[in-house]
PDB file of C-alpha atoms in Angstrom:
ATOM      1  CA  LEU A   1     -11.383  12.178  19.473  1.00  0.00           C
ATOM      2  CA  ASN A   2      -8.412  14.532  19.071  1.00  0.00           C
ATOM      3  CA  PHE A   3      -6.369  14.218  15.910  1.00  0.00           C
ATOM      4  CA  GLU A   4      -3.532  16.376  14.655  1.00  0.00           C
ATOM      5  CA  VAL A   5      -1.297  16.133  11.618  1.00  0.00           C
ATOM      6  CA  LEU A   6       1.663  18.466  11.341  1.00  0.00           C
ATOM      7  CA  PRO A   7       3.242  20.017   8.251  1.00  0.00           C
ATOM      8  CA  GLY A   8       5.547  17.504   6.595  1.00  0.00           C
ATOM      9  CA  GLU A   9       4.110  14.559   8.558  1.00  0.00           C
ATOM     10  CA  ASN A  10       2.909  11.229   7.135  1.00  0.00           C
ATOM     11  CA  VAL A  11       0.011   9.651   9.047  1.00  0.00           C
ATOM     12  CA  VAL A  12      -1.274   6.145   8.334  1.00  0.00           C
ATOM     13  CA  ILE A  13      -4.749   5.014   9.429  1.00  0.00           C
ATOM     14  CA  PRO A  14      -4.543   1.182   9.498  1.00  0.00           C
ATOM     15  CA  ASN A  15      -7.289  -1.470   9.523  1.00  0.00           C
ATOM     16  CA  TRP A  16      -9.556   0.116   6.937  1.00  0.00           C
ATOM     17  CA  ILE A  17     -13.279   0.103   7.704  1.00  0.00           C
ATOM     18  CA  SER A  18     -15.237   1.813   4.955  1.00  0.00           C
ATOM     19  CA  ASP A  19     -17.830   3.787   6.903  1.00  0.00           C
ATOM     20  CA  TYR A  20     -15.352   5.072   9.473  1.00  0.00           C
ATOM     21  CA  ASP A  21     -12.498   6.117   7.238  1.00  0.00           C
ATOM     22  CA  VAL A  22     -14.567   7.496   4.369  1.00  0.00           C
ATOM     23  CA  PHE A  23     -16.487   9.711   6.793  1.00  0.00           C
ATOM     24  CA  PHE A  24     -13.321  10.730   8.637  1.00  0.00           C
ATOM     25  CA  LEU A  25     -11.523  11.674   5.425  1.00  0.00           C
ATOM     26  CA  ALA A  26     -14.638  13.441   4.108  1.00  0.00           C
ATOM     27  CA  VAL A  27     -14.775  15.601   7.238  1.00  0.00           C
ATOM     28  CA  LEU A  28     -11.082  16.468   6.959  1.00  0.00           C
ATOM     29  CA  GLY A  29     -11.599  17.212   3.285  1.00  0.00           C
ATOM     30  CA  MET A  30     -14.411  19.595   4.227  1.00  0.00           C
ATOM     31  CA  LYS A  31     -16.953  17.544   2.271  1.00  0.00           C
ATOM     32  CA  LYS A  32     -19.033  16.912   5.414  1.00  0.00           C
ATOM     33  CA  ILE A  33     -19.826  19.270   8.288  1.00  0.00           C
ATOM     34  CA  LEU A  34     -19.931  18.074  11.904  1.00  0.00           C
ATOM     35  CA  GLN A  35     -22.810  19.099  14.180  1.00  0.00           C
ATOM     36  CA  THR A  36     -20.405  19.360  17.127  1.00  0.00           C
ATOM     37  CA  GLY A  37     -16.681  19.781  17.459  1.00  0.00           C
ATOM     38  CA  SER A  38     -14.282  21.712  15.278  1.00  0.00           C
ATOM     39  CA  ILE A  39     -11.546  21.275  12.686  1.00  0.00           C
ATOM     40  CA  PHE A  40      -8.646  23.686  12.392  1.00  0.00           C
ATOM     41  CA  PHE A  41      -6.721  24.002   9.134  1.00  0.00           C
ATOM     42  CA  GLU A  42      -3.676  26.281   9.170  1.00  0.00           C
ATOM     43  CA  GLY A  43      -4.851  27.566  12.558  1.00  0.00           C
ATOM     44  CA  LYS A  44      -8.384  28.498  11.475  1.00  0.00           C
ATOM     45  CA  ASN A  45     -11.677  26.761  12.306  1.00  0.00           C
ATOM     46  CA  ILE A  46     -13.101  25.713   8.935  1.00  0.00           C
ATOM     47  CA  PHE A  47     -16.689  25.684  10.277  1.00  0.00           C
ATOM     48  CA  LEU A  48     -16.506  29.414  10.958  1.00  0.00           C
ATOM     49  CA  MET A  49     -15.376  30.291   7.438  1.00  0.00           C
ATOM     50  CA  SER A  50     -17.550  31.894   4.796  1.00  0.00           C
ATOM     51  CA  ARG A  51     -18.316  29.813   1.717  1.00  0.00           C
ATOM     52  CA  ASP A  52     -15.804  31.711  -0.442  1.00  0.00           C
ATOM     53  CA  VAL A  53     -12.990  31.360   2.088  1.00  0.00           C
ATOM     54  CA  LEU A  54     -13.803  27.681   2.597  1.00  0.00           C
ATOM     55  CA  LEU A  55     -13.573  27.052  -1.138  1.00  0.00           C
ATOM     56  CA  ARG A  56     -10.112  28.617  -1.195  1.00  0.00           C
ATOM     57  CA  TYR A  57      -9.006  26.333   1.634  1.00  0.00           C
ATOM     58  CA  ARG A  58     -10.416  23.263  -0.110  1.00  0.00           C
ATOM     59  CA  ARG A  59      -8.140  23.982  -3.049  1.00  0.00           C
ATOM     60  CA  LYS A  60      -5.183  23.352  -0.750  1.00  0.00           C
ATOM     61  CA  ILE A  61      -6.291  19.745  -0.230  1.00  0.00           C
ATOM     62  CA  GLY A  62      -5.513  16.861  -2.577  1.00  0.00           C
ATOM     63  CA  TYR A  63      -7.538  13.639  -2.436  1.00  0.00           C
ATOM     64  CA  VAL A  64      -7.229  10.176  -3.963  1.00  0.00           C
ATOM     65  CA  PRO A  65     -10.534   8.288  -3.593  1.00  0.00           C
ATOM     66  CA  LEU A  66     -10.838   4.537  -3.272  1.00  0.00           C
ATOM     67  CA  HIS A  67     -12.800   4.152  -6.479  1.00  0.00           C
ATOM     68  CA  LYS A  68     -13.205   6.063  -9.710  1.00  0.00           C
ATOM     69  CA  GLY A  69     -12.618   9.765  -9.284  1.00  0.00           C
ATOM     70  CA  LEU A  70     -11.681  11.096 -12.729  1.00  0.00           C
ATOM     71  CA  LEU A  71     -13.817  13.243 -15.024  1.00  0.00           C
ATOM     72  CA  LYS A  72     -14.786  11.026 -17.954  1.00  0.00           C
ATOM     73  CA  ASP A  73     -15.314  13.896 -20.386  1.00  0.00           C
ATOM     74  CA  LEU A  74     -11.687  15.031 -20.041  1.00  0.00           C
ATOM     75  CA  THR A  75      -8.430  13.531 -21.283  1.00  0.00           C
ATOM     76  CA  VAL A  76      -5.713  12.257 -18.960  1.00  0.00           C
ATOM     77  CA  GLN A  77      -3.807  15.519 -19.280  1.00  0.00           C
ATOM     78  CA  GLU A  78      -6.892  17.674 -18.767  1.00  0.00           C
ATOM     79  CA  ASN A  79      -7.811  15.760 -15.592  1.00  0.00           C
ATOM     80  CA  ILE A  80      -4.353  16.340 -14.133  1.00  0.00           C
ATOM     81  CA  LEU A  81      -4.070  20.011 -15.062  1.00  0.00           C
ATOM     82  CA  LEU A  82      -7.532  20.900 -13.807  1.00  0.00           C
ATOM     83  CA  SER A  83      -6.481  21.402 -10.188  1.00  0.00           C
ATOM     84  CA  MET A  84      -3.633  23.717 -11.217  1.00  0.00           C
ATOM     85  CA  GLN A  85      -5.950  25.732 -13.436  1.00  0.00           C
ATOM     86  CA  ILE A  86      -8.513  26.061 -10.636  1.00  0.00           C
ATOM     87  CA  GLN A  87      -5.810  27.317  -8.279  1.00  0.00           C
ATOM     88  CA  GLY A  88      -4.970  30.100 -10.711  1.00  0.00           C
ATOM     89  CA  ASN A  89      -1.481  30.486  -9.230  1.00  0.00           C
ATOM     90  CA  TYR A  90       0.413  29.007 -12.164  1.00  0.00           C
ATOM     91  CA  ASN A  91       1.415  30.485 -15.517  1.00  0.00           C
ATOM     92  CA  GLU A  92       1.450  28.455 -18.728  1.00  0.00           C
ATOM     93  CA  LYS A  93       5.164  27.624 -18.452  1.00  0.00           C
ATOM     94  CA  GLN A  94       4.830  26.416 -14.857  1.00  0.00           C
ATOM     95  CA  ILE A  95       1.836  24.248 -15.782  1.00  0.00           C
ATOM     96  CA  PHE A  96       3.751  22.658 -18.668  1.00  0.00           C
ATOM     97  CA  GLU A  97       6.848  21.994 -16.546  1.00  0.00           C
ATOM     98  CA  ARG A  98       4.816  20.519 -13.710  1.00  0.00           C
ATOM     99  CA  PHE A  99       2.881  18.262 -16.047  1.00  0.00           C
ATOM    100  CA  GLU A 100       6.107  16.960 -17.600  1.00  0.00           C
ATOM    101  CA  GLU A 101       7.454  16.193 -14.128  1.00  0.00           C
ATOM    102  CA  LEU A 102       4.280  14.273 -13.237  1.00  0.00           C
ATOM    103  CA  ARG A 103       4.134  12.501 -16.600  1.00  0.00           C
ATOM    104  CA  ILE A 104       7.680  11.171 -16.298  1.00  0.00           C
ATOM    105  CA  PHE A 105       7.150   9.865 -12.771  1.00  0.00           C
ATOM    106  CA  PHE A 106       3.532   8.650 -12.729  1.00  0.00           C
ATOM    107  CA  LEU A 107       2.385   8.192 -16.320  1.00  0.00           C
ATOM    108  CA  LYS A 108       4.899   6.011 -18.139  1.00  0.00           C
ATOM    109  CA  GLY A 109       3.193   4.185 -21.009  1.00  0.00           C
ATOM    110  CA  ILE A 110      -0.040   6.183 -20.744  1.00  0.00           C
ATOM    111  CA  ASP A 111      -1.334   8.201 -23.694  1.00  0.00           C
ATOM    112  CA  CYS A 112      -2.015  11.544 -22.013  1.00  0.00           C
ATOM    113  CA  GLU A 113      -4.189  12.762 -24.886  1.00  0.00           C
ATOM    114  CA  SER A 114      -6.568   9.806 -24.580  1.00  0.00           C
ATOM    115  CA  SER A 115      -9.846   9.609 -22.687  1.00  0.00           C
ATOM    116  CA  VAL A 116      -9.665   8.300 -19.128  1.00  0.00           C
ATOM    117  CA  VAL A 117     -12.504   5.872 -19.935  1.00  0.00           C
ATOM    118  CA  SER A 118     -10.057   3.476 -21.624  1.00  0.00           C
ATOM    119  CA  LEU A 119      -7.633   3.304 -18.683  1.00  0.00           C
ATOM    120  CA  SER A 120      -6.969   0.139 -16.702  1.00  0.00           C
ATOM    121  CA  SER A 121      -7.437   0.289 -12.911  1.00  0.00           C
ATOM    122  CA  ASP A 122      -3.663   0.591 -12.478  1.00  0.00           C
ATOM    123  CA  GLU A 123      -3.430   3.443 -14.991  1.00  0.00           C
ATOM    124  CA  GLU A 124      -6.434   5.203 -13.501  1.00  0.00           C
ATOM    125  CA  LYS A 125      -4.864   5.129 -10.045  1.00  0.00           C
ATOM    126  CA  ARG A 126      -1.627   6.605 -11.400  1.00  0.00           C
ATOM    127  CA  VAL A 127      -3.561   9.438 -13.026  1.00  0.00           C
ATOM    128  CA  MET A 128      -5.439  10.080  -9.758  1.00  0.00           C
ATOM    129  CA  LEU A 129      -2.137  10.247  -7.859  1.00  0.00           C
ATOM    130  CA  ALA A 130      -0.692  12.690 -10.394  1.00  0.00           C
ATOM    131  CA  ARG A 131      -3.808  14.850 -10.265  1.00  0.00           C
ATOM    132  CA  ALA A 132      -3.871  14.894  -6.454  1.00  0.00           C
ATOM    133  CA  VAL A 133      -0.292  16.207  -6.148  1.00  0.00           C
ATOM    134  CA  ALA A 134      -0.317  18.457  -9.242  1.00  0.00           C
ATOM    135  CA  ALA A 135      -1.084  21.704  -7.405  1.00  0.00           C
ATOM    136  CA  SER A 136       1.255  20.901  -4.471  1.00  0.00           C
ATOM    137  CA  PRO A 137      -1.492  20.593  -1.817  1.00  0.00           C
ATOM    138  CA  LYS A 138      -0.896  21.504   1.816  1.00  0.00           C
ATOM    139  CA  LEU A 139      -2.778  18.347   2.834  1.00  0.00           C
ATOM    140  CA  LEU A 140      -2.965  15.164   0.752  1.00  0.00           C
ATOM    141  CA  MET A 141      -5.380  12.369   1.658  1.00  0.00           C
ATOM    142  CA  LEU A 142      -5.349   8.895   0.121  1.00  0.00           C
ATOM    143  CA  ASN A 143      -8.185   6.455   0.769  1.00  0.00           C
ATOM    144  CA  CYS A 144      -6.837   2.886   0.519  1.00  0.00           C
ATOM    145  CA  PRO A 145      -4.959   3.672  -2.718  1.00  0.00           C
ATOM    146  CA  ILE A 146      -3.908   0.100  -3.505  1.00  0.00           C
ATOM    147  CA  MET A 147      -6.832  -1.919  -2.141  1.00  0.00           C
ATOM    148  CA  ASP A 148      -8.842  -2.234  -5.361  1.00  0.00           C
ATOM    149  CA  LEU A 149      -5.870  -3.127  -7.585  1.00  0.00           C
ATOM    150  CA  GLU A 150      -4.732  -6.439  -9.004  1.00  0.00           C
ATOM    151  CA  LEU A 151      -1.956  -8.093  -7.007  1.00  0.00           C
ATOM    152  CA  GLU A 152       0.740  -7.401  -9.612  1.00  0.00           C
ATOM    153  CA  SER A 153      -0.141  -3.681  -9.626  1.00  0.00           C
ATOM    154  CA  LYS A 154      -0.086  -3.118  -5.866  1.00  0.00           C
ATOM    155  CA  ASP A 155       3.715  -3.019  -5.572  1.00  0.00           C
ATOM    156  CA  ASP A 156       4.041  -0.581  -8.476  1.00  0.00           C
ATOM    157  CA  ILE A 157       1.521   1.857  -7.015  1.00  0.00           C
ATOM    158  CA  ALA A 158       2.973   1.474  -3.503  1.00  0.00           C
ATOM    159  CA  TYR A 159       6.378   2.398  -4.924  1.00  0.00           C
ATOM    160  CA  LEU A 160       4.974   5.566  -6.532  1.00  0.00           C
ATOM    161  CA  ILE A 161       3.299   6.535  -3.259  1.00  0.00           C
ATOM    162  CA  ASN A 162       6.432   5.903  -1.228  1.00  0.00           C
ATOM    163  CA  GLU A 163       8.849   7.688  -3.532  1.00  0.00           C
ATOM    164  CA  GLY A 164       6.663  10.441  -4.942  1.00  0.00           C
ATOM    165  CA  ILE A 165       4.557  11.238  -1.890  1.00  0.00           C
ATOM    166  CA  PHE A 166       5.944   9.852   1.378  1.00  0.00           C
ATOM    167  CA  CYS A 167       9.504  10.824   0.412  1.00  0.00           C
ATOM    168  CA  ARG A 168       8.282  14.113  -1.122  1.00  0.00           C
ATOM    169  CA  LYS A 169       9.815  13.781  -4.591  1.00  0.00           C
ATOM    170  CA  LEU A 170       6.589  15.133  -6.113  1.00  0.00           C
ATOM    171  CA  LEU A 171       5.193  16.883  -3.046  1.00  0.00           C
ATOM    172  CA  PRO A 172       6.468  19.873  -1.033  1.00  0.00           C
ATOM    173  CA  LYS A 173       8.436  19.016   2.104  1.00  0.00           C
ATOM    174  CA  ASP A 174       5.896  20.781   4.320  1.00  0.00           C
ATOM    175  CA  SER A 175       2.815  19.035   2.915  1.00  0.00           C
ATOM    176  CA  ALA A 176       0.985  16.734   5.315  1.00  0.00           C
ATOM    177  CA  VAL A 177      -0.146  13.273   4.150  1.00  0.00           C
ATOM    178  CA  ILE A 178      -2.926  11.056   5.546  1.00  0.00           C
ATOM    179  CA  ILE A 179      -3.332   7.575   4.081  1.00  0.00           C
ATOM    180  CA  SER A 180      -5.854   4.938   5.121  1.00  0.00           C
ATOM    181  CA  THR A 181      -4.940   1.344   4.382  1.00  0.00           C
ATOM    182  CA  GLU A 182      -6.646  -2.018   4.447  1.00  0.00           C
ATOM    183  CA  LYS A 183      -3.529  -3.578   5.933  1.00  0.00           C
ATOM    184  CA  SER A 184      -3.018  -3.980   9.649  1.00  0.00           C
ATOM    185  CA  SER A 185       0.066  -1.834   9.169  1.00  0.00           C
ATOM    186  CA  TRP A 186       1.858   0.088   6.445  1.00  0.00           C
ATOM    187  CA  LYS A 187       5.137  -1.789   6.656  1.00  0.00           C
ATOM    188  CA  LYS A 188       8.335   0.121   7.290  1.00  0.00           C
ATOM    189  CA  ALA A 189       9.919  -1.812   4.432  1.00  0.00           C
ATOM    190  CA  GLU A 190       7.361  -0.306   2.066  1.00  0.00           C
ATOM    191  CA  CYS A 191       8.186   3.264   2.989  1.00  0.00           C
ATOM    192  CA  ASP A 192      11.536   5.026   2.991  1.00  0.00           C
ATOM    193  CA  GLY A 193       9.904   8.071   4.553  1.00  0.00           C
ATOM    194  CA  SER A 194       8.932   8.127   8.235  1.00  0.00           C
ATOM    195  CA  PHE A 195       5.282   7.919   9.281  1.00  0.00           C
ATOM    196  CA  ARG A 196       3.028   7.751  12.323  1.00  0.00           C
ATOM    197  CA  GLU A 197       0.135   5.315  12.692  1.00  0.00           C
ATOM    198  CA  PHE A 198      -3.209   6.574  13.988  1.00  0.00           C
ATOM    199  CA  PRO A 199      -5.489   3.610  14.906  1.00  0.00           C
ATOM    200  CA  LEU A 200      -8.800   5.338  14.246  1.00  0.00           C
ATOM    201  CA  THR A 201     -10.908   2.209  14.744  1.00  0.00           C
ATOM    202  CA  ALA A 202      -9.535   1.710  18.258  1.00  0.00           C
ATOM    203  CA  PHE A 203     -10.876   5.146  19.244  1.00  0.00           C
ATOM    204  CA  LEU A 204     -14.253   4.571  17.627  1.00  0.00           C
ATOM    205  CA  GLU A 205     -14.722   1.195  19.323  1.00  0.00           C
ATOM    206  CA  GLU A 206     -14.159   2.576  22.821  1.00  0.00           C
TER     207      GLU A 206
END
């Protein structure tokens, strides 16, 4: 299996199958280590990196999990700012300006000083999207971001993904995006940005 995603590219993995895609995204996110093979990130094999170097590379990756992925002990704002604070590349003014940008786009109607425990599934997903893009990751991965939502919320979240992420309004132009979806296809009508489909299950079934 050879897979490559280029800077600025959107890749969609259709026909979601939990075990396949979760493992695949976990490997790309450096959360699992393969016994054979290799993964190159920015031209370097991640399996040959020291622990400290690997941690620095992980900070360049944003991830939106299928289910709950927020820290319950933190507020909405604290959850979102955490990735920027961990990066350590932002001053207080930059953090404030970035948060305001994310709040206006993703968090309309959400009390950012409140605990994440009280959020609806729709609100929680919006906070996860904001957190994932906050530090302008080089690679952003989304695991079926609308699958577990109520029907009336799916279109709203899909719009935020299309405009904010696929069309790069809230993400650098050179960031790469990988999204797995439960649909047979991520419809062109749902995305103003261009994308390439990678049928992972077809490779695994061969």
